[in-house]
Coordinates of C-alpha atoms in Angstrom, one line a residue:
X1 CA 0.0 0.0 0.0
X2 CA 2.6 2.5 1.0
X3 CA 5.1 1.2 -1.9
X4 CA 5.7 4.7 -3.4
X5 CA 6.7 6.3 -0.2
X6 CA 9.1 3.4 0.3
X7 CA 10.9 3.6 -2.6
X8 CA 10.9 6.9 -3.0
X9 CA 11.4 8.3 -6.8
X10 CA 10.0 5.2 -8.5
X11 CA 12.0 4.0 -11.8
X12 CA 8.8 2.7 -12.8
X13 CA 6.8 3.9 -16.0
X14 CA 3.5 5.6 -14.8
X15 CA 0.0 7.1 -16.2
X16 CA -2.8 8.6 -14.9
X17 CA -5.1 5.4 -14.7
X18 CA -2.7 2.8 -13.4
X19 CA 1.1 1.7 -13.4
X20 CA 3.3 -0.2 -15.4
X21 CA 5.8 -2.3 -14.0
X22 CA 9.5 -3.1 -14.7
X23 CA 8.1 -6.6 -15.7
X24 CA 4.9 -6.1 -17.9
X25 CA 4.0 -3.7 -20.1
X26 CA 0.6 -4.3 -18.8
X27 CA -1.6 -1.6 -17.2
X28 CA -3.3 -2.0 -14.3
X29 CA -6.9 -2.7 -14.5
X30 CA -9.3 -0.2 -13.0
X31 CA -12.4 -1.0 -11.4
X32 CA -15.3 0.5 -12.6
X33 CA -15.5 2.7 -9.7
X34 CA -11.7 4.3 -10.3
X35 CA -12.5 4.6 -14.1
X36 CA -15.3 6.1 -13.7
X37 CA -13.6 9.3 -12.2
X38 CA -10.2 8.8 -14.4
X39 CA -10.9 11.0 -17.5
X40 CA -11.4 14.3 -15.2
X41 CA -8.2 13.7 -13.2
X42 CA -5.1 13.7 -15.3
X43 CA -3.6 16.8 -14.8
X44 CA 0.1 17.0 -13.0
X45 CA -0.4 17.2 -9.0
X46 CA -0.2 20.5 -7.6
X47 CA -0.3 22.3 -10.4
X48 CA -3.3 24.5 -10.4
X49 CA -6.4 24.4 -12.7
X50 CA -5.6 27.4 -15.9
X51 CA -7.7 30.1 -14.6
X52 CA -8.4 30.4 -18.8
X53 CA -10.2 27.8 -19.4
X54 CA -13.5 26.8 -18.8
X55 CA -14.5 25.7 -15.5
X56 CA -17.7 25.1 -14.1
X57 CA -19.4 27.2 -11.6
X58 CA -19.1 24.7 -8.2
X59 CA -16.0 22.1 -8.1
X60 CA -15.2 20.0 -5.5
X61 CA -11.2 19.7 -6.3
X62 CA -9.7 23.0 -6.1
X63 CA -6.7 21.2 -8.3
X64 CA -7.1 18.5 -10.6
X65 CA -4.6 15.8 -8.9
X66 CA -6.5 13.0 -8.5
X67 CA -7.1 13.9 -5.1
X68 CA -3.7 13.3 -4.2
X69 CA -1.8 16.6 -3.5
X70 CA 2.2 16.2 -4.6
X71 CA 1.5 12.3 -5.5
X72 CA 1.8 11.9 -1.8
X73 CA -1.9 9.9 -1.2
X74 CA -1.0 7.7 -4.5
X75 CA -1.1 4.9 -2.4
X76 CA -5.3 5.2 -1.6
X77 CA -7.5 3.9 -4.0
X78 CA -8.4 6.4 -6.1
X79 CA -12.2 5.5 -4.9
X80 CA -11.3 7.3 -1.7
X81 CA -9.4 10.3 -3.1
X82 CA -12.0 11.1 -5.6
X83 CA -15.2 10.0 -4.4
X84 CA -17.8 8.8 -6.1
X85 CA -20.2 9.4 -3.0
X86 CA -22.5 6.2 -2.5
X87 CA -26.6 6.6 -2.3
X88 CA -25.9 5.7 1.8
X89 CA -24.0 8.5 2.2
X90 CA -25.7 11.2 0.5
X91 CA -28.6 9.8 3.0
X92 CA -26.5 10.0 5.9
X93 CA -25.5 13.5 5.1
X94 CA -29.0 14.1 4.5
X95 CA -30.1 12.8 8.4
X96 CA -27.1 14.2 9.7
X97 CA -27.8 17.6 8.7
X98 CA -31.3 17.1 9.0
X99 CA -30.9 15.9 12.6
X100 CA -29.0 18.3 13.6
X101 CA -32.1 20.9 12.6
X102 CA -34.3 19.0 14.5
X103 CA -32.8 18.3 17.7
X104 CA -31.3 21.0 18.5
X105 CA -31.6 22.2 21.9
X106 CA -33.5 25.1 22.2
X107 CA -32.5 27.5 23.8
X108 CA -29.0 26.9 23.8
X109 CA -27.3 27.5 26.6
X110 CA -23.8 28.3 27.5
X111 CA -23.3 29.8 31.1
X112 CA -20.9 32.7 31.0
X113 CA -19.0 34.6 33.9
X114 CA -19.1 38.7 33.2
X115 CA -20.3 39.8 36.7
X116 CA -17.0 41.4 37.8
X117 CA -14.1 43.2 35.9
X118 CA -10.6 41.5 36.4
X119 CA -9.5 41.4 39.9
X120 CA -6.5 40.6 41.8
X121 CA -8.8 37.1 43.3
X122 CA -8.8 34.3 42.9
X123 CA -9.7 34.2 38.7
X124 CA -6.8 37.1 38.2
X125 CA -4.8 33.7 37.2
X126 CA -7.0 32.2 35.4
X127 CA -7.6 35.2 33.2
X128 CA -3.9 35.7 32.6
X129 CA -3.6 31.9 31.7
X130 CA -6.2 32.5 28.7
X131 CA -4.6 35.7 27.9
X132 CA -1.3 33.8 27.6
X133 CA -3.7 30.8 25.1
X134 CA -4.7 33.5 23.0
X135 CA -1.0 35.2 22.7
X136 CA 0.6 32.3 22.7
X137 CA -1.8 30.7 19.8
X138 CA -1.2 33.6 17.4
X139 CA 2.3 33.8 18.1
X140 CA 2.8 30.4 17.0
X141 CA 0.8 31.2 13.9
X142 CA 2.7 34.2 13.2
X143 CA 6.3 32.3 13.8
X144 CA 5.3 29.5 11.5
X145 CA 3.9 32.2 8.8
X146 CA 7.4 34.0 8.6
X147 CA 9.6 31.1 8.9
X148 CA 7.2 28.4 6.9
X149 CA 6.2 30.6 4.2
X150 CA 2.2 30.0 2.7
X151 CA 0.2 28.8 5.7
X152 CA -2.9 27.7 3.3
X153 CA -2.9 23.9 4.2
X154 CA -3.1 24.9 7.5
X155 CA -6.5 26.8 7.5
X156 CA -8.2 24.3 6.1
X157 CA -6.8 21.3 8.2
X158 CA -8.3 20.0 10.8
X159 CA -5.3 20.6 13.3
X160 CA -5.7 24.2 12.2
X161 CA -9.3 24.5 13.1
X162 CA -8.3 23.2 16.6
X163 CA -5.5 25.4 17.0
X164 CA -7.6 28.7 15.9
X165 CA -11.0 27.1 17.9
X166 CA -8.8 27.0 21.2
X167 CA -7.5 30.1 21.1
X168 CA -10.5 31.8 20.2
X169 CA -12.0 30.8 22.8
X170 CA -9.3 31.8 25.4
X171 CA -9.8 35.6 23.2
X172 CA -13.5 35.5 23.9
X173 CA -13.7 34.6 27.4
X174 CA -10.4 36.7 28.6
X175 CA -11.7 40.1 26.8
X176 CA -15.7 39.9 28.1
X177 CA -13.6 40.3 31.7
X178 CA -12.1 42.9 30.4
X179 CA -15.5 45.2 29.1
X180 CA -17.6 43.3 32.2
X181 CA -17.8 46.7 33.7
X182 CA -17.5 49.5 30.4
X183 CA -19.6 46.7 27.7
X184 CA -21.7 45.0 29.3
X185 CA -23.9 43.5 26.6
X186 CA -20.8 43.3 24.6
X187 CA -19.4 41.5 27.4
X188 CA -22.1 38.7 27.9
X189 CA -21.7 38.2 23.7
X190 CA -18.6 37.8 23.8
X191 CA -18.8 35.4 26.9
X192 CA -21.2 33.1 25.8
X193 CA -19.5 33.0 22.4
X194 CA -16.3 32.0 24.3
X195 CA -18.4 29.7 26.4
X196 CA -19.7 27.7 23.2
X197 CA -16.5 27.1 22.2
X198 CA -14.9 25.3 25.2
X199 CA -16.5 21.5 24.1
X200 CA -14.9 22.2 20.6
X201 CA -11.9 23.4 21.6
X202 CA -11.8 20.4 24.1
X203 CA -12.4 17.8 21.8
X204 CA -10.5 18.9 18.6
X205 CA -7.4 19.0 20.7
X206 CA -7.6 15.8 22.1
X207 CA -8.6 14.3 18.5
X208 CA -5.3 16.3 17.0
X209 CA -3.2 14.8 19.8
X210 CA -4.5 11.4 19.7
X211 CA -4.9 10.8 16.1
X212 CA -1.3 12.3 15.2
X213 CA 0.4 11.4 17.5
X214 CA -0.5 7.7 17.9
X215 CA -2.1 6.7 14.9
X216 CA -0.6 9.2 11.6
X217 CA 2.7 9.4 13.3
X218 CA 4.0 5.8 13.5
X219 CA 2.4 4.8 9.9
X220 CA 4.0 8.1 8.2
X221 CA 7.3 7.4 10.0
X222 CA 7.5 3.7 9.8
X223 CA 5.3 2.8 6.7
X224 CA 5.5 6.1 4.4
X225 CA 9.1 7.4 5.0
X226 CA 12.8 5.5 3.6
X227 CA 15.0 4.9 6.5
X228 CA 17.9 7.5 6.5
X229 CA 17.8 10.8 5.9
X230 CA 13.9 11.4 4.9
X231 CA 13.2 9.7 8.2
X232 CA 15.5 12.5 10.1
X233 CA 14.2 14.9 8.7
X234 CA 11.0 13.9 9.2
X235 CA 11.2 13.4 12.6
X236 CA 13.0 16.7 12.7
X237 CA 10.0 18.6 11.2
X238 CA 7.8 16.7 13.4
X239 CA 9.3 17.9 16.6
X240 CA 10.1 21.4 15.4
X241 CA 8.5 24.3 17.4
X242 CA 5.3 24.8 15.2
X243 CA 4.5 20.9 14.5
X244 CA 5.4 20.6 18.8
X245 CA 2.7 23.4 19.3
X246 CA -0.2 22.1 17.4
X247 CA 0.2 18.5 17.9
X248 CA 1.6 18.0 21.5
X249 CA 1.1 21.3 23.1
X250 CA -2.3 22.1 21.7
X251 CA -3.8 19.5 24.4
X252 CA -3.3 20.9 27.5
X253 CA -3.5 24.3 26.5
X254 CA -7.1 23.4 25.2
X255 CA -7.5 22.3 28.6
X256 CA -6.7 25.5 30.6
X257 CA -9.6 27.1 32.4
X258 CA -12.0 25.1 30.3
X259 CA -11.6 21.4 31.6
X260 CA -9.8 22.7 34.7
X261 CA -9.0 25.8 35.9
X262 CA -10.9 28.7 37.9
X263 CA -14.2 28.9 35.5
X264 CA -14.4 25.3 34.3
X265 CA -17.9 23.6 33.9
X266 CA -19.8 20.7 33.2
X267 CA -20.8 20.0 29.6
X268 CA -24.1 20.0 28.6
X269 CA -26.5 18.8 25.9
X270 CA -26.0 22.6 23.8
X271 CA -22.1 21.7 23.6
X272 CA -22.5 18.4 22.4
X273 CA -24.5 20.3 19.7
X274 CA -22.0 23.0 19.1
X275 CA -19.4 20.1 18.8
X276 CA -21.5 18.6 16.0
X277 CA -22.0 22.0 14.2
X278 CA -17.9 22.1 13.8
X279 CA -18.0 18.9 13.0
X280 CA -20.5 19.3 9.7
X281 CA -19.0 23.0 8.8
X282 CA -15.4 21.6 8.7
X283 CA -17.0 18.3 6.8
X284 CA -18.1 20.7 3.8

C-alpha cells in the first residue's frame, strides 16, 4: 500500500489510470468505480487548474490531482481520493444535517461569567492563563507564517481548526472580563460566544493529539518514510517548534480554564450540539 513512499522516486513507467511495471508492459486494470472518475483527473499534482479555461461554476477539487496533492496519497485507491459518494451516504449526510435541525436544543445555553471586571482574586490567574492561550496561539501562527512561508494547508486542516478554535475561545472569554464593567452586553456576547467554544476546543485538541500522534505518526514514519535521511528529517520537522505546538502542546492548552481551571464547567447537551456543528462545517 505505502510502496511509493518506500521507494521513493520510483523508476517505474507511470499514467494517470494505473502503473506499469518493470516486468509487464501491462496496465493495471481499473475497477469500474476508479475509471469512472479517471478522464477528469489527469492533470500533473499540484499544479493549479488554468484560470483560462472553462471551469464550471461549483468544483469540488480546487486542483485536478487526482485527489492526491504532490502524488503523496497515490497509495489510496483512487475511490477514496476522488469519491464517487455512494446513495448511503448522501442519506447520511442528509439525516445528519437534517438531525441536527431538528434536535437541536432550544435554547442553547452556554453559562458565561461577566459579573465582575478582572481582579487581583482568585480568577486574576485564570484570566492571565487564557490571555497567555490567546497570545501564545497567534504567536505560534505568526512564527510558523514567517519562517514556513504559505500557511494555506493549515486553515483548512483539521489541526488548524483546533489550533484557531482554542485560542478563540481563550480571546473570547479573557476580553468579556475585560468590558464586564464598560460593555456589558458586549461583554455577555462575547462570553457566551467563548463559552460555546470550550467543548470544541476540548475535543478537537484531544482528536489532533491522539490521532497524530498515535495513529498518523508511527504509519508516516514507519510505513511512508525511507530509512535514512527522509526519516530525520521527518522526525526533525515533526518535533520542530510549530509541528510541537499544534500537535503535542495544543492539548493541555485546550484544557486551561475550560476542563480545569478557575471557571471550568460541566458540559451539557448545547455543547454536544455545538461540537456537532464544527463537525459538519469543517466536513463541507
Amino acid at each position: 500500500m505505502f510502496e511509493n513512499f518506500r521507494s521513493g522516486d520510483s523508476e517505474e513507467a507511470r499514467d494517470d489510470v494505473g502503473e506499469v511495471s518493470k516486468t509487464s508492459s501491462r496496465p493495471r486494470r481499473l475497477s469500474t468505480r476508479d475509471a469512472f472518475h479517471a478522464f477528469a483527473h489527469r492533470r500533473k499534482s499540484w499544479l493549479s487548474v488554468d484560470e483560462k479555461e472553462h471551469r464550471p461554476l461549483f468544483k469540488w477539487h480546487i486542483y485536478d490531482n487526482n485527489g492526491s496533492y504532490n502524488g503523496w496519497f497515490d497509495w489510496l485507491p483512487l475511490w477514496m481520493r476522488v469519491g464517487y459518494w455512494s446513495p448511503a451516504a448522501v442519506l447520511f449526510l442528509i439525516g445528519f444535517y437534517g438531525s441536527m435541525w431538528q434536535y437541536r436544543p432550544r435554547p442553547l445555553q452556554f453559562p458565561a461569567v461577566v459579573d465582575r471586571n478582572v481582579e487581583f482574586d482568585g480568577t486574576y490567574f485564570w484570566w492571565l492563563m487564557d490571555c497567555f492561550v490567546f497570545v501564545w496561539g497567534v504567536s505560534v501562527v505568526a512564527y510558523a507564517r514567517y519562517s514556513m512561508g504559505s500557511m494555506a494547508a493549515f486553515g483548512i486542516s483539521y489541526t488548524g481548526w483546533s489550533w484557531t478554535i482554542l485560542s478563540a475561545r481563550a480571546f473570547l472569554e479573557a476580553a468579556s472580563k475585560v468590558l464586564a464593567t464598560s460593555r456589558p452586553g458586549l461583554a455577555l456576547k462575547m462570553a457566551t460566544w467563548g463559552s460555546s467554544l470550550r467543548f470544541p476546543a476540548a475535543v478537537a485538541a484531544f482528536v489532533t493529539f491522539t490521532i497524530w500522534n498515535i495513529v498518523l505518526l508511527p504509519i508516516i514514519y514507519f510505513k511512508a518514510t525511507p530509512p535514512g535521511k527522509k526519516r530525520r528529517n521527518f522526525l526533525k520537522f515533526n518535533f520542530g517548534f510549530f509541528m510541537t505546538n499544534v500537535h503535542i502542546l495544543n492539548l493541555p492548552l485546550a484544557m486551561i480554564n475550560n476542563v480545569y481551571g478557575g471557571t471550568a464547567r460541566t458540559f451539557g447537551q448545547s455543547d454536544l450540539w455545538v461540537g456537532y456543528l464544527v463537525v459538519a462545517l469543517y466536513s463541507v
